[in-house]
Short mmCIF file of C-alpha atoms and ligand atoms in Angstrom, two decimals:
data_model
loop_
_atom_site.label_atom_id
_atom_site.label_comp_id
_atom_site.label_asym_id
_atom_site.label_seq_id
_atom_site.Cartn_x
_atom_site.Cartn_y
_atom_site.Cartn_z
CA UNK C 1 -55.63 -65.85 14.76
CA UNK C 2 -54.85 -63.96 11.85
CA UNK C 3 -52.53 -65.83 9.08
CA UNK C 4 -49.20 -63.48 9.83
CA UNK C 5 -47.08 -63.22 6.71
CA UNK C 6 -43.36 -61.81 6.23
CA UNK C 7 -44.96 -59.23 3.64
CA UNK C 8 -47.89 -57.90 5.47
CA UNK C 9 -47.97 -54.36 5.87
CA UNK C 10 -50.78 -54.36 8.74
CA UNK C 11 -51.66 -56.93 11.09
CA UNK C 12 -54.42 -56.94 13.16
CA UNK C 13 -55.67 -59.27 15.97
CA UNK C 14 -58.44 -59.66 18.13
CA UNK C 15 -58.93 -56.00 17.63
CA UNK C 16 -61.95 -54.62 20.35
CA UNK C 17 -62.61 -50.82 20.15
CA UNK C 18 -65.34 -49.98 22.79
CA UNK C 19 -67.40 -46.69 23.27
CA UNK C 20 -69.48 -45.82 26.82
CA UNK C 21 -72.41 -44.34 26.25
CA UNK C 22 -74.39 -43.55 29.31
CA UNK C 23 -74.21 -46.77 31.31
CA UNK C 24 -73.94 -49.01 28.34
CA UNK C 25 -70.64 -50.02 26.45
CA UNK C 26 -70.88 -49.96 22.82
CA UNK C 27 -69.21 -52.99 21.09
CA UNK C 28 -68.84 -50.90 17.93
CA UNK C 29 -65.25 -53.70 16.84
CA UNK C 30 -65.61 -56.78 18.91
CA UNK C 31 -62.43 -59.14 17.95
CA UNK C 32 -61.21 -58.25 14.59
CA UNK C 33 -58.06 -60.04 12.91
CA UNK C 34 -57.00 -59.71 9.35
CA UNK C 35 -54.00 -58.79 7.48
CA UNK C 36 -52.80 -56.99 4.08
CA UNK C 37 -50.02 -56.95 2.51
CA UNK C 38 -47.99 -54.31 0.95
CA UNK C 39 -49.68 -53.62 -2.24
CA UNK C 40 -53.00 -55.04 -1.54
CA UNK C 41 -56.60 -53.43 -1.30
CA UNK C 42 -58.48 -55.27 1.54
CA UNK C 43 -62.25 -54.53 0.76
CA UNK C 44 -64.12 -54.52 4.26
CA UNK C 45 -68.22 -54.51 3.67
CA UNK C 46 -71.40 -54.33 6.05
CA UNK C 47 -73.93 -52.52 6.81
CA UNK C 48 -74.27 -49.29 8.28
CA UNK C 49 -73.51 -49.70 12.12
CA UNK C 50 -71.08 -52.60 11.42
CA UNK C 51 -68.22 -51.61 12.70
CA UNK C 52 -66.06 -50.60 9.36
CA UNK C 53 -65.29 -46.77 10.24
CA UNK C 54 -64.24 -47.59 13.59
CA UNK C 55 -62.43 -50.06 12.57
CA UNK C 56 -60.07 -48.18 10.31
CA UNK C 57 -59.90 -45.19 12.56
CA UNK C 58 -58.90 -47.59 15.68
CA UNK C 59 -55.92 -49.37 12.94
CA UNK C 60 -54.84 -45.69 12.88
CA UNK C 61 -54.97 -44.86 15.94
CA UNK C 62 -57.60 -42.08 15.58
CA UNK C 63 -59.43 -43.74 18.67
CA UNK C 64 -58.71 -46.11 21.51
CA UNK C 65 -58.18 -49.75 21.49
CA UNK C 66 -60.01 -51.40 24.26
CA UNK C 67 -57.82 -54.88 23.52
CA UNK C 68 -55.94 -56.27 21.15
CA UNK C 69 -53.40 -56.04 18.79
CA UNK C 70 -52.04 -53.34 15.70
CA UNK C 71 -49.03 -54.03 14.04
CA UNK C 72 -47.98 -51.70 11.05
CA UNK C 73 -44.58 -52.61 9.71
CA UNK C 74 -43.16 -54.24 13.04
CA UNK C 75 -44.67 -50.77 14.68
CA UNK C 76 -47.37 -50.95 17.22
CA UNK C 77 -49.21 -47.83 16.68
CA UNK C 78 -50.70 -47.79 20.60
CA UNK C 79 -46.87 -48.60 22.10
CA UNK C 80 -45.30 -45.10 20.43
CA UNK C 81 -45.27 -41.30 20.98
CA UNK C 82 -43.07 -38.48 19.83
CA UNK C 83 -41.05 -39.25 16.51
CA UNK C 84 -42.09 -42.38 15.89
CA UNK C 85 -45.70 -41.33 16.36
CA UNK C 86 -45.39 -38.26 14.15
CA UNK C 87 -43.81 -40.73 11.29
CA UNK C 88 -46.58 -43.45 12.02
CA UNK C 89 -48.79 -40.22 11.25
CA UNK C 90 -47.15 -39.04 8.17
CA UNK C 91 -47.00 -42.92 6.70
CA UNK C 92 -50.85 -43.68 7.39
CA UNK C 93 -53.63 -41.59 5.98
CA UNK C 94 -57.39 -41.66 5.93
CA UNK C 95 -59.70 -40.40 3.12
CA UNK C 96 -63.28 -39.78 4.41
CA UNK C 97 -67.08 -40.40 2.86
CA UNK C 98 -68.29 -36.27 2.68
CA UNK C 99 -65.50 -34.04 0.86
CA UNK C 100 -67.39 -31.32 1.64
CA UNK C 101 -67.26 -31.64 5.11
CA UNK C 102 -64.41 -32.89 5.61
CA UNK C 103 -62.51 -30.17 3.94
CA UNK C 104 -62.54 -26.80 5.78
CA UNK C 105 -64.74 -24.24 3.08
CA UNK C 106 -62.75 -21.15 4.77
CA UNK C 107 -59.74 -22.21 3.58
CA UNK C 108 -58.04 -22.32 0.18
CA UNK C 109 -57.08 -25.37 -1.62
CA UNK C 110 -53.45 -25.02 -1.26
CA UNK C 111 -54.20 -24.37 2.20
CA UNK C 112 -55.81 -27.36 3.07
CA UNK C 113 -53.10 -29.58 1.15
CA UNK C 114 -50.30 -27.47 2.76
CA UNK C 115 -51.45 -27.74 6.15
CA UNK C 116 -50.26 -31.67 6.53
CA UNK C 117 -46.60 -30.33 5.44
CA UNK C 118 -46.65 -27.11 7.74
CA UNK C 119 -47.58 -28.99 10.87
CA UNK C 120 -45.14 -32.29 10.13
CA UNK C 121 -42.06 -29.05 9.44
CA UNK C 122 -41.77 -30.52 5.80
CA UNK C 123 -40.34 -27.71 3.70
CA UNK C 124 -40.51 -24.08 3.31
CA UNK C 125 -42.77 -22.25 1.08
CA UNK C 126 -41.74 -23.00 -2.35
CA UNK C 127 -41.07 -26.24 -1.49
CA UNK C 128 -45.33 -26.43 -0.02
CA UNK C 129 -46.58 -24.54 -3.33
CA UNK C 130 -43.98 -27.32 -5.53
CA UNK C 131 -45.80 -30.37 -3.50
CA UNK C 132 -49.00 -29.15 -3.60
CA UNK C 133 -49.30 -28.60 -7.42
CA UNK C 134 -47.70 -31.78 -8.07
CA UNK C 135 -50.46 -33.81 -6.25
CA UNK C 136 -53.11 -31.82 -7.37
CA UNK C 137 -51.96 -32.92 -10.97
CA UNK C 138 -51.58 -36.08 -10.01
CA UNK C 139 -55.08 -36.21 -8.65
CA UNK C 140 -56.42 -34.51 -11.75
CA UNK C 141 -56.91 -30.96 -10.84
CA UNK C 142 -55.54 -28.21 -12.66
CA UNK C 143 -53.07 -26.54 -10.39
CA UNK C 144 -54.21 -23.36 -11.44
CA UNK C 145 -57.14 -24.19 -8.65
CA UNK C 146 -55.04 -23.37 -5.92
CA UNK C 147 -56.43 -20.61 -4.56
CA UNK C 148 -59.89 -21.76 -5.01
CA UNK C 149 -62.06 -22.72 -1.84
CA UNK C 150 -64.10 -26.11 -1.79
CA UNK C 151 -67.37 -24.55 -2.90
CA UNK C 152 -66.16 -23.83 -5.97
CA UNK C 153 -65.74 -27.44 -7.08
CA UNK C 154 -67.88 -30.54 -7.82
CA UNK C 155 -68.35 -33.55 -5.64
CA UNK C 156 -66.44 -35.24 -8.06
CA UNK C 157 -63.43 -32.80 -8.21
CA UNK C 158 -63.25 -32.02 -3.81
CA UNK C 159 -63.20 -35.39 -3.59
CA UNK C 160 -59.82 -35.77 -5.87
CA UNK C 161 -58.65 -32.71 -3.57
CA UNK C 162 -59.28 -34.74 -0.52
CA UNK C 163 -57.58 -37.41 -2.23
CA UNK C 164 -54.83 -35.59 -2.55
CA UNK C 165 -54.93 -34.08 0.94
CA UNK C 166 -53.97 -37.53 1.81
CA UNK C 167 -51.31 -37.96 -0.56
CA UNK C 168 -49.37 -34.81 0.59
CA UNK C 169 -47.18 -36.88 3.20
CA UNK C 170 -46.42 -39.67 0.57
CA UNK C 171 -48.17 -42.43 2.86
CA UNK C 172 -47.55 -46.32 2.48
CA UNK C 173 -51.46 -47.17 3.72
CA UNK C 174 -54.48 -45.32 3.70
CA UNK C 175 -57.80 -46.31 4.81
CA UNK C 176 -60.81 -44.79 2.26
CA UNK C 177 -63.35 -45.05 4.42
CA UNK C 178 -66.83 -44.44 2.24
CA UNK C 179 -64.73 -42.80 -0.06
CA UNK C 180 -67.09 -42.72 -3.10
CA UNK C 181 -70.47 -43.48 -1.53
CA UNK C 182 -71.12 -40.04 -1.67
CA UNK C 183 -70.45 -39.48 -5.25
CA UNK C 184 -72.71 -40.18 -8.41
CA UNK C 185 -71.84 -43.97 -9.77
CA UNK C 186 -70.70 -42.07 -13.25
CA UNK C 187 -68.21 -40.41 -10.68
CA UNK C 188 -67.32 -43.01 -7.89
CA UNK C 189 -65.79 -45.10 -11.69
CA UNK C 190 -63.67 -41.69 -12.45
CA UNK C 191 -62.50 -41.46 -8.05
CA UNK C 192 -62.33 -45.29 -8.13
CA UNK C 193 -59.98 -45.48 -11.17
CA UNK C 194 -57.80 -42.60 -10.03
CA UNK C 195 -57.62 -44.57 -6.91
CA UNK C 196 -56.52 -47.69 -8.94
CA UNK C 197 -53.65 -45.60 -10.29
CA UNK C 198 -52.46 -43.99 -7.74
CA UNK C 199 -51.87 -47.02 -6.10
CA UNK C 200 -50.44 -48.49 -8.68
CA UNK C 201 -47.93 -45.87 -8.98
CA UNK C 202 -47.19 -45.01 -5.78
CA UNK C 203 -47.46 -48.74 -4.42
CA UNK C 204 -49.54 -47.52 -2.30
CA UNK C 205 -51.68 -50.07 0.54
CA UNK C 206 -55.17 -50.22 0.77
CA UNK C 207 -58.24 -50.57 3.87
CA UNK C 208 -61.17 -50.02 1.65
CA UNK C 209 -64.25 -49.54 3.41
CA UNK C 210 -67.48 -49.42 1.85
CA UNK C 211 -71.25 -50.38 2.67
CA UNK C 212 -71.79 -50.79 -1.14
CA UNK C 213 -70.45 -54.58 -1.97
CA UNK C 214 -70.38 -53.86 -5.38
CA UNK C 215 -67.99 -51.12 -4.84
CA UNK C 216 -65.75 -53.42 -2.65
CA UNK C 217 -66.03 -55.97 -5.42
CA UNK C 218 -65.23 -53.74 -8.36
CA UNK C 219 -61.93 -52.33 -6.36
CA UNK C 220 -60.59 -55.15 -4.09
CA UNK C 221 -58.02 -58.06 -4.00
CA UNK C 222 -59.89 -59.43 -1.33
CA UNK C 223 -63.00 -58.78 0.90
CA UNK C 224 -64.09 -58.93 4.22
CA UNK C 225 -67.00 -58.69 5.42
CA UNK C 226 -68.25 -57.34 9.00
CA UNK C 227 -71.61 -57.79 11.08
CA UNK C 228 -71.97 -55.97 13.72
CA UNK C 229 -68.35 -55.87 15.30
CA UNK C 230 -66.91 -59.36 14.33
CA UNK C 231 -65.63 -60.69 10.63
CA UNK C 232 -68.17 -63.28 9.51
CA UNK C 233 -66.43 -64.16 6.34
CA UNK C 234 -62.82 -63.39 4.49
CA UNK C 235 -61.57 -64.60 1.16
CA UNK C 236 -60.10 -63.53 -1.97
CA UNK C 237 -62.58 -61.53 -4.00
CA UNK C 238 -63.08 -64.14 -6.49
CA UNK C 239 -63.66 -66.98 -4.15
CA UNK C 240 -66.16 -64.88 -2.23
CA UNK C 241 -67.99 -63.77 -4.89
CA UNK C 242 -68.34 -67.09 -6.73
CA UNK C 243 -68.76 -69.04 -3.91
CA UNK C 244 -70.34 -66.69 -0.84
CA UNK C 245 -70.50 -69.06 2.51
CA UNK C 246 -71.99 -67.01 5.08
CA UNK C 247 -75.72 -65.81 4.29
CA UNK C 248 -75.05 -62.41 5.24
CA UNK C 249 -72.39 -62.41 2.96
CA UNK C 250 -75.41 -63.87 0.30
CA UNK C 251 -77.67 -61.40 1.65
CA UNK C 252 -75.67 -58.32 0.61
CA UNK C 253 -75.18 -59.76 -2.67
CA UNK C 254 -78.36 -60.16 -3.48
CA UNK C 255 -78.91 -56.09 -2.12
CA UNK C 256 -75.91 -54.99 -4.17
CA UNK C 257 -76.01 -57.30 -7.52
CA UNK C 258 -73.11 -57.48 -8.94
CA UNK C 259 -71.83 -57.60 -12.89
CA UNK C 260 -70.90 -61.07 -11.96
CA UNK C 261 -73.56 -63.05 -12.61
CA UNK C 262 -72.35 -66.48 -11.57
CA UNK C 263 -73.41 -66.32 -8.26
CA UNK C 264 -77.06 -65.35 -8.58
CA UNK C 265 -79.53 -68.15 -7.56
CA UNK C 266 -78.26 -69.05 -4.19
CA UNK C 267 -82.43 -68.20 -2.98
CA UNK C 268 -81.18 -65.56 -0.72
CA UNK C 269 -83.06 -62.59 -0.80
CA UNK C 270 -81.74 -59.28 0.86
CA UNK C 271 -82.29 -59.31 4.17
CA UNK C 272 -84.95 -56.95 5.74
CA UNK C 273 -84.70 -55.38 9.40
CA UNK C 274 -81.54 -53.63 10.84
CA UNK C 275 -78.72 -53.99 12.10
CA UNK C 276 -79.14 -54.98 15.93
CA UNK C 277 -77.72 -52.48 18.56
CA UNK C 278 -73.85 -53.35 19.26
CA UNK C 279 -75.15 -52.29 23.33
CA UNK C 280 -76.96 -55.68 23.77
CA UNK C 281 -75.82 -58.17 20.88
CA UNK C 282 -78.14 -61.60 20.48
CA UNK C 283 -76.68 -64.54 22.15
CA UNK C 284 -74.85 -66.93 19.75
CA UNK C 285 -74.29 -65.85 16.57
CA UNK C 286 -74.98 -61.57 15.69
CA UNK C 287 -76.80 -62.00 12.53
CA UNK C 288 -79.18 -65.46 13.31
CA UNK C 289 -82.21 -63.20 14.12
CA UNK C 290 -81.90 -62.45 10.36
CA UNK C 291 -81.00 -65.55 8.96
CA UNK C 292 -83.21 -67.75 7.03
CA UNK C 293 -81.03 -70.61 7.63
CA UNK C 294 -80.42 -70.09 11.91
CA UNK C 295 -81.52 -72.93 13.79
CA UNK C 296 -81.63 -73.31 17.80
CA UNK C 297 -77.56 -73.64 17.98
CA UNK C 298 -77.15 -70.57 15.79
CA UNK C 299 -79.52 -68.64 18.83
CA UNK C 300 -77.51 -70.17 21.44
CA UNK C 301 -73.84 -70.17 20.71
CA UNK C 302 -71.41 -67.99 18.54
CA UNK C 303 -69.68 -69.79 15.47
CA UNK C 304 -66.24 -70.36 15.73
CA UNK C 305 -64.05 -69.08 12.55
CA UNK C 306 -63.37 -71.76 10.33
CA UNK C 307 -60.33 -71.50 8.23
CA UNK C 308 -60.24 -73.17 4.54
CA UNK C 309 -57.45 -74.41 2.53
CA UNK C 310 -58.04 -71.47 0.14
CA UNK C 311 -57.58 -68.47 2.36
CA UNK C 312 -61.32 -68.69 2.87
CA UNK C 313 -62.12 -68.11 6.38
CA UNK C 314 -65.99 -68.11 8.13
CA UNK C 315 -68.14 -67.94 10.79
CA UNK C 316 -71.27 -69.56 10.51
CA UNK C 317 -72.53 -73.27 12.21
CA UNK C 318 -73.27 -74.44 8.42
CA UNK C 319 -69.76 -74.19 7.58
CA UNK C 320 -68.06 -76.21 10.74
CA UNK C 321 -66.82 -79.35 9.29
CA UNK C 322 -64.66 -78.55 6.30
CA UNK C 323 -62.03 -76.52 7.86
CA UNK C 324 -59.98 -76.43 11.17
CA UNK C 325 -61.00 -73.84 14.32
CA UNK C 326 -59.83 -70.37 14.52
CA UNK C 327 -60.84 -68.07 17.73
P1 ADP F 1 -70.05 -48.30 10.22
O1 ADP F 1 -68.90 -47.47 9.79
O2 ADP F 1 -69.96 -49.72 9.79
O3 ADP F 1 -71.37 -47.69 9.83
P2 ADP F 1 -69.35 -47.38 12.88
O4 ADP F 1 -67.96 -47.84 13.13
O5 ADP F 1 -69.53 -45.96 12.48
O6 ADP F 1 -70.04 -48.35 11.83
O7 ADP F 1 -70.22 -47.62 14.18
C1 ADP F 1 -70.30 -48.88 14.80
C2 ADP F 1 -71.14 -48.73 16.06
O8 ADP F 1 -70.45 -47.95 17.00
C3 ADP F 1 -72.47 -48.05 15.82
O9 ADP F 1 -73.43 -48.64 16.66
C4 ADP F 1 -72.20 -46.63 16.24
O10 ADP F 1 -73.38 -46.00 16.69
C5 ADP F 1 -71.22 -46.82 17.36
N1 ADP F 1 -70.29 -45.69 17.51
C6 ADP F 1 -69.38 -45.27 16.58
N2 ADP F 1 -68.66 -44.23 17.06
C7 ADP F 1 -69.12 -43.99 18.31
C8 ADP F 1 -68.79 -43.06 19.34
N3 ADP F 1 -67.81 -42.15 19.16
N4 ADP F 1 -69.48 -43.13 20.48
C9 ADP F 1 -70.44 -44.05 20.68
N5 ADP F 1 -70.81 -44.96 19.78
C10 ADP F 1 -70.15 -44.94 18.61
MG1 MG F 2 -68.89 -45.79 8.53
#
């Protein structure tokens, strides 16, 4: 079970979003529990395939749960319609990977960042065009861009318009799913620190999702990180990144090095192969076909989540003993 805390903003548990594809079901989120509280970025990391953008579109409620539970500020997204579905909308948004294709190239900038107030019956007119310069300034683009279309910005600068797309509603949480992986690493620090700000400023809530763990490292209170469907490890960022239990967890370390050094040496190297299908997972434990460390228990039999005195939660059969059983 998730730790539930007075101040969380979003509570998940035992989350399972399923897909059918032909005659197979596709275990793309397979039992996912966190929280985060209000004011917190919640880095969640993996590999592509993992699980992260379903994930955060299923916390939304951009696709189906198949089990479960969502709670966002006492609401459960899945148990509403009507008004309190339209205000669940305008207090959640989602920034995506690809600004250019996520935002429309026939239509105008003020357009695009309009359209969220035009279809919620926010405002007239004046009061759109007032909004919409306003967040474009706050997200760094002269508001004299306007009446520009997306081609006629830089990866860099659609992406601070689809930024600002999602502020337009003033949401509490927004899930930035890949939102800089696109981006040059001289312009995912310029997105990332806007980012920082704006939720700063705006106290804003964060789902960060990102394949890159140095990304997730650079921007996150804490980090979780995801193998194909399930959480394998939790913690606050420091105590994962010092002291990294599960060797998946090691493994993407050693792919994405961090500017942390403390934690190199552990002998893991980067772990080759892919991700295995989410159709037809490996009995026991997802990721022991990879793992230097598996032995026959790890083949046979899932790990149970061990929680740790220091919010440090994992799910690996080297790390049974020290901490008490969480399903
Ligand atoms: P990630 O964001 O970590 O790369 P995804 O959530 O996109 O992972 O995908 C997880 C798994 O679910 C993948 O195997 C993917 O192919 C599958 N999947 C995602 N969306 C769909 C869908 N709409 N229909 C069928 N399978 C899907
Ligand atoms: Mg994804």
């Amino acid at each position: 079970m998730a730790e539930r805390t007075n101040d969380a903003i979003l509570t998940v548990e035992d989350l399972k979003t399923y897909f059918t594809v032909g005659d197979s079901v596709v275990k793309a989120v397979d039992g996912v529990s966190f929280t985060i509280k209000k004011g917190e970025i919640l880095g969640v990391v993996g590999e592509s395939g993992c699980g992260k953008s379903t994930l955060g579109r299923t916390v939304l409620r951009l696709e189906n749960k198949a089990e479960g539970t969502v709670r966002f500020d006492d609401i459960d997204p899945f148990a509403i319609s009507g008004a309190e579905l339209k205000s669940f909308r305008r207090r959640t948004a989602m920034v995506f990977q690809d600004p250019s294709a996520s935002l429309n190239p026939r239509k105008r900038v003020d357009q695009l960042l309009s359209q969220a107030l035009r279809v919620h019956g926010i405002g007239d007119r004046e009061e759109w065009k007032r909004k919409v310069s306003a967040i474009l300034s706050e997200t760094g683009i002269s508001p004299e861009y306007r009446n520009r279309y997306p081609h006629q910005f830089s990866g860099g600068q659609k992406q601070r318009i689809g930024v600002a797309r999602s502020l337009m509603l003033d949401p509490e949480l927004i899930v930035l799913d890949e939102a800089v992986s696109a981006l040059d690493v001289s312009i995912q620090a310029q997105i990332i620190n806007l980012l920082l700000d704006l939720k700063e400023k705006r106290d804003l809530t964060y789902l960060f999702i990102s394949h890159d763990l140095s990304v997730v490292e650079f921007v996150s209170d804490r980090i979780m990180v995801m193998y194909l469907g399930r959480v394998v490890e939790e913690a606050p960022k420091r105590t994962i990144m010092d002291k990294p239990l599960h060797p998946y967890t090691q493994a993407l370390m050693a792919a994405f090095p961090s500017t942390n050094l403390s934690h190199r040496g552990s002998g893991v190297k980067a772990v080759e192969g892919d991700v295995p299908s989410p159709i037809n997972p490996p009995p026991g434990c997802h990721f022991a076909p990879r793992c230097p460390f598996a032995t026959a228990k790890c083949h046979a039999q899932y790990p149970p989540m061990v929680q740790r005195d220091d919010g440090h939660r994992v799910a690996c059969w080297l790390h049974t003993e020290e901490g008490t059983g969480e399903s």
